[in-house]
Coordinates of C-alpha atoms in Angstrom, one line a residue:
T1 CA 91.7 84.1 106.4
T2 CA 93.3 84.2 103.0
L3 CA 95.9 86.8 102.3
F4 CA 96.7 85.8 98.7
R5 CA 94.4 84.6 95.9
S6 CA 95.5 83.4 92.4
D7 CA 93.5 84.4 89.4
F8 CA 93.2 82.4 86.2
T9 CA 96.6 83.4 85.0
G10 CA 98.3 82.1 88.2
Q11 CA 99.1 85.6 89.4
A12 CA 98.8 86.0 93.1
T13 CA 97.1 89.1 94.4
L14 CA 96.7 90.4 97.9
V15 CA 93.2 90.0 99.2
A16 CA 91.6 92.4 101.8
D17 CA 91.1 90.9 105.2
E18 CA 88.3 92.2 107.4
D19 CA 90.3 91.2 110.5
F20 CA 93.2 93.6 109.8
D21 CA 93.4 97.3 109.4
G22 CA 95.6 98.5 106.5
D23 CA 98.6 99.4 108.7
E24 CA 98.6 96.0 110.5
T25 CA 98.3 94.1 107.2
E26 CA 101.2 95.9 105.7
Q27 CA 103.3 95.3 108.8
V28 CA 102.6 91.6 108.8
L29 CA 103.2 91.4 105.0
M30 CA 106.6 93.2 105.4
Q31 CA 107.6 90.9 108.3
A32 CA 106.7 87.9 106.2
V33 CA 108.7 89.2 103.2
S34 CA 111.7 89.9 105.4
T35 CA 111.8 86.2 106.3
L36 CA 112.4 85.1 102.6
P37 CA 115.9 84.3 101.4
A38 CA 117.5 87.3 99.7
K39 CA 117.2 86.1 96.1
Q40 CA 113.6 84.9 96.6
R41 CA 112.7 88.2 98.4
Q42 CA 114.2 90.2 95.5
G43 CA 112.1 88.3 92.9
F44 CA 109.0 88.5 95.0
C45 CA 109.3 92.3 95.6
K46 CA 110.0 93.0 91.9
K47 CA 106.9 91.0 90.8
Y48 CA 104.5 91.8 93.6
F49 CA 105.3 95.4 94.5
E50 CA 107.0 96.7 91.4
E51 CA 104.7 94.7 89.1
K52 CA 107.5 93.7 86.7
K53 CA 107.1 90.9 84.2
Y54 CA 108.9 87.6 84.9
E55 CA 111.0 88.1 81.8
E56 CA 112.3 91.4 83.0
I57 CA 113.0 90.2 86.5
S58 CA 114.8 87.1 85.0
E59 CA 117.2 89.4 83.2
L60 CA 117.8 91.6 86.3
V61 CA 118.5 88.7 88.6
G62 CA 120.1 86.3 86.1
T63 CA 117.8 83.3 86.5
R64 CA 115.5 81.4 84.2
V65 CA 111.9 82.5 83.9
G66 CA 110.6 79.0 85.0
A67 CA 112.8 79.0 88.1
L68 CA 111.7 82.6 88.9
K69 CA 108.0 81.6 88.6
A70 CA 108.5 78.6 90.9
S71 CA 110.4 80.8 93.4
Y72 CA 107.6 83.4 93.3
H73 CA 104.9 80.9 94.0
I74 CA 106.9 79.3 96.8
A75 CA 107.4 82.8 98.3
V76 CA 103.6 83.4 98.2
E77 CA 103.1 80.1 100.0
K78 CA 105.7 81.0 102.7
I79 CA 104.1 84.4 103.2
T80 CA 100.6 83.0 103.4
N81 CA 101.8 80.4 106.0
F82 CA 103.6 83.2 108.0
V83 CA 100.4 85.3 108.1
K84 CA 98.3 82.3 109.1
A85 CA 100.7 81.6 111.9
K86 CA 100.5 85.2 113.1
E87 CA 96.7 84.9 113.2
S88 CA 96.7 81.9 115.5

């Protein structure tokens, strides 16, 4: 089951999963986010939950936009792998 999907802009979005109810999905997502390193978690949360632009997050956390984008996509991969591991 896929938790995240990338659209043509490269933006990852949460995909509904018929095997989870909303509360369980949110709980698993938050568990996965909590496993990320602090700086990666901060960038991920600002982009995913707060829907901030990379440029704005870059200024807030003091890192380059390119590094932030890479970190975000690595975070999505880690979260996806965490969720897949929970499913098995």
